[in-house]
PDB file of C-alpha atoms in Angstrom:
ATOM      1  CA  MET A  26      26.206  -1.938  60.435  1.00  0.00           C
ATOM      2  CA  ASP A  27      28.951  -4.414  60.622  1.00  0.00           C
ATOM      3  CA  ALA A  28      30.475  -4.066  63.916  1.00  0.00           C
ATOM      4  CA  GLY A  29      30.952  -6.333  67.194  1.00  0.00           C
ATOM      5  CA  TYR A  30      30.272  -5.233  70.741  1.00  0.00           C
ATOM      6  CA  ARG A  31      32.200  -6.064  74.015  1.00  0.00           C
ATOM      7  CA  ASP A  32      30.513  -5.860  77.018  1.00  0.00           C
ATOM      8  CA  THR A  33      33.173  -4.780  79.723  1.00  0.00           C
ATOM      9  CA  GLY A  34      30.921  -4.366  82.628  1.00  0.00           C
ATOM     10  CA  SER A  35      31.442  -0.850  84.211  1.00  0.00           C
ATOM     11  CA  ASP A  36      33.892   0.139  81.730  1.00  0.00           C
ATOM     12  CA  PRO A  37      33.172   1.449  78.292  1.00  0.00           C
ATOM     13  CA  ILE A  38      31.543  -0.907  75.805  1.00  0.00           C
ATOM     14  CA  TYR A  39      33.917  -1.648  72.700  1.00  0.00           C
ATOM     15  CA  THR A  40      32.723  -1.644  69.344  1.00  0.00           C
ATOM     16  CA  ASN A  41      34.674  -3.053  66.371  1.00  0.00           C
ATOM     17  CA  ILE A  42      34.065  -0.701  63.577  1.00  0.00           C
ATOM     18  CA  THR A  43      34.254  -1.882  60.128  1.00  0.00           C
ATOM     19  CA  ASN A  44      32.134   0.872  58.131  1.00  0.00           C
ATOM     20  CA  GLY A  45      33.685   3.930  59.295  1.00  0.00           C
ATOM     21  CA  ASP A  46      30.637   5.161  61.538  1.00  0.00           C
ATOM     22  CA  LEU A  47      32.116   6.317  64.795  1.00  0.00           C
ATOM     23  CA  GLY A  48      28.655   7.845  66.067  1.00  0.00           C
ATOM     24  CA  ASN A  49      27.710  11.290  67.399  1.00  0.00           C
ATOM     25  CA  GLY A  50      28.627  12.839  63.939  1.00  0.00           C
ATOM     26  CA  PHE A  51      32.058  11.355  63.689  1.00  0.00           C
ATOM     27  CA  SER A  52      33.125   9.110  60.706  1.00  0.00           C
ATOM     28  CA  ILE A  53      36.409   7.758  59.164  1.00  0.00           C
ATOM     29  CA  ALA A  54      36.341   7.581  55.295  1.00  0.00           C
ATOM     30  CA  ALA A  55      39.481   5.316  55.059  1.00  0.00           C
ATOM     31  CA  ILE A  56      39.533   2.946  57.758  1.00  0.00           C
ATOM     32  CA  PRO A  57      42.008   0.279  57.756  1.00  0.00           C
ATOM     33  CA  LYS A  58      40.493  -3.151  57.189  1.00  0.00           C
ATOM     34  CA  ALA A  59      41.242  -6.435  59.356  1.00  0.00           C
ATOM     35  CA  GLY A  60      44.019  -8.217  57.808  1.00  0.00           C
ATOM     36  CA  ASP A  61      45.747  -5.238  56.404  1.00  0.00           C
ATOM     37  CA  ILE A  62      49.453  -5.419  57.026  1.00  0.00           C
ATOM     38  CA  ILE A  63      51.587  -2.231  57.680  1.00  0.00           C
ATOM     39  CA  VAL A  64      55.314  -3.035  57.249  1.00  0.00           C
ATOM     40  CA  ARG A  65      57.641  -2.214  59.873  1.00  0.00           C
ATOM     41  CA  GLY A  66      58.498   1.547  60.039  1.00  0.00           C
ATOM     42  CA  GLY A  67      55.269   2.173  57.820  1.00  0.00           C
ATOM     43  CA  SER A  68      52.288   4.283  58.676  1.00  0.00           C
ATOM     44  CA  VAL A  69      48.577   4.628  58.046  1.00  0.00           C
ATOM     45  CA  ARG A  70      46.733   8.031  57.654  1.00  0.00           C
ATOM     46  CA  VAL A  71      43.228   7.881  58.981  1.00  0.00           C
ATOM     47  CA  PRO A  72      41.240  11.034  58.336  1.00  0.00           C
ATOM     48  CA  LEU A  73      38.497  11.658  60.852  1.00  0.00           C
ATOM     49  CA  ASN A  74      35.416  13.601  59.796  1.00  0.00           C
ATOM     50  CA  PHE A  75      32.882  15.426  62.023  1.00  0.00           C
ATOM     51  CA  ILE A  76      29.709  16.835  60.864  1.00  0.00           C
ATOM     52  CA  SER A  77      26.916  18.275  62.919  1.00  0.00           C
ATOM     53  CA  ASN A  78      24.432  21.059  62.541  1.00  0.00           C
ATOM     54  CA  ILE A  79      23.691  21.054  66.394  1.00  0.00           C
ATOM     55  CA  THR A  80      25.869  23.172  68.917  1.00  0.00           C
ATOM     56  CA  GLY A  81      26.954  21.032  71.897  1.00  0.00           C
ATOM     57  CA  VAL A  82      29.693  19.056  73.425  1.00  0.00           C
ATOM     58  CA  TYR A  83      30.940  16.009  71.334  1.00  0.00           C
ATOM     59  CA  SER A  84      33.604  13.205  71.546  1.00  0.00           C
ATOM     60  CA  THR A  85      34.617  10.011  70.437  1.00  0.00           C
ATOM     61  CA  PHE A  86      37.481   7.608  71.218  1.00  0.00           C
ATOM     62  CA  VAL A  87      39.345   5.478  68.591  1.00  0.00           C
ATOM     63  CA  GLU A  88      41.848   3.039  69.160  1.00  0.00           C
ATOM     64  CA  PHE A  89      43.669   0.730  66.778  1.00  0.00           C
ATOM     65  CA  TRP A  90      44.565  -2.803  68.115  1.00  0.00           C
ATOM     66  CA  THR A  91      47.283  -5.122  66.728  1.00  0.00           C
ATOM     67  CA  ASP A  92      48.165  -8.660  66.994  1.00  0.00           C
ATOM     68  CA  ARG A  93      51.990  -8.129  66.258  1.00  0.00           C
ATOM     69  CA  GLY A  94      52.991  -6.881  69.679  1.00  0.00           C
ATOM     70  CA  ASN A  95      54.386  -3.449  70.652  1.00  0.00           C
ATOM     71  CA  GLU A  96      57.164  -2.960  67.932  1.00  0.00           C
ATOM     72  CA  ASN A  97      58.550   0.401  66.965  1.00  0.00           C
TER      73      ASN A  97
END
């Protein structure tokens, strides 16, 4: 698995996902790659899949970070 981990102490552990596997039955089929550029005013559609044959409570959290600031 291509991923990096960051230990944040008592906070959640962050995982840099590059293969689309989000764990617990969740996956992303078309994840943006590091270095991809989204032009100002552009957007990216990221379909999220969930597959499980076991009844239960599931959750995942996905956050995209940028090095270009908080531009709208």
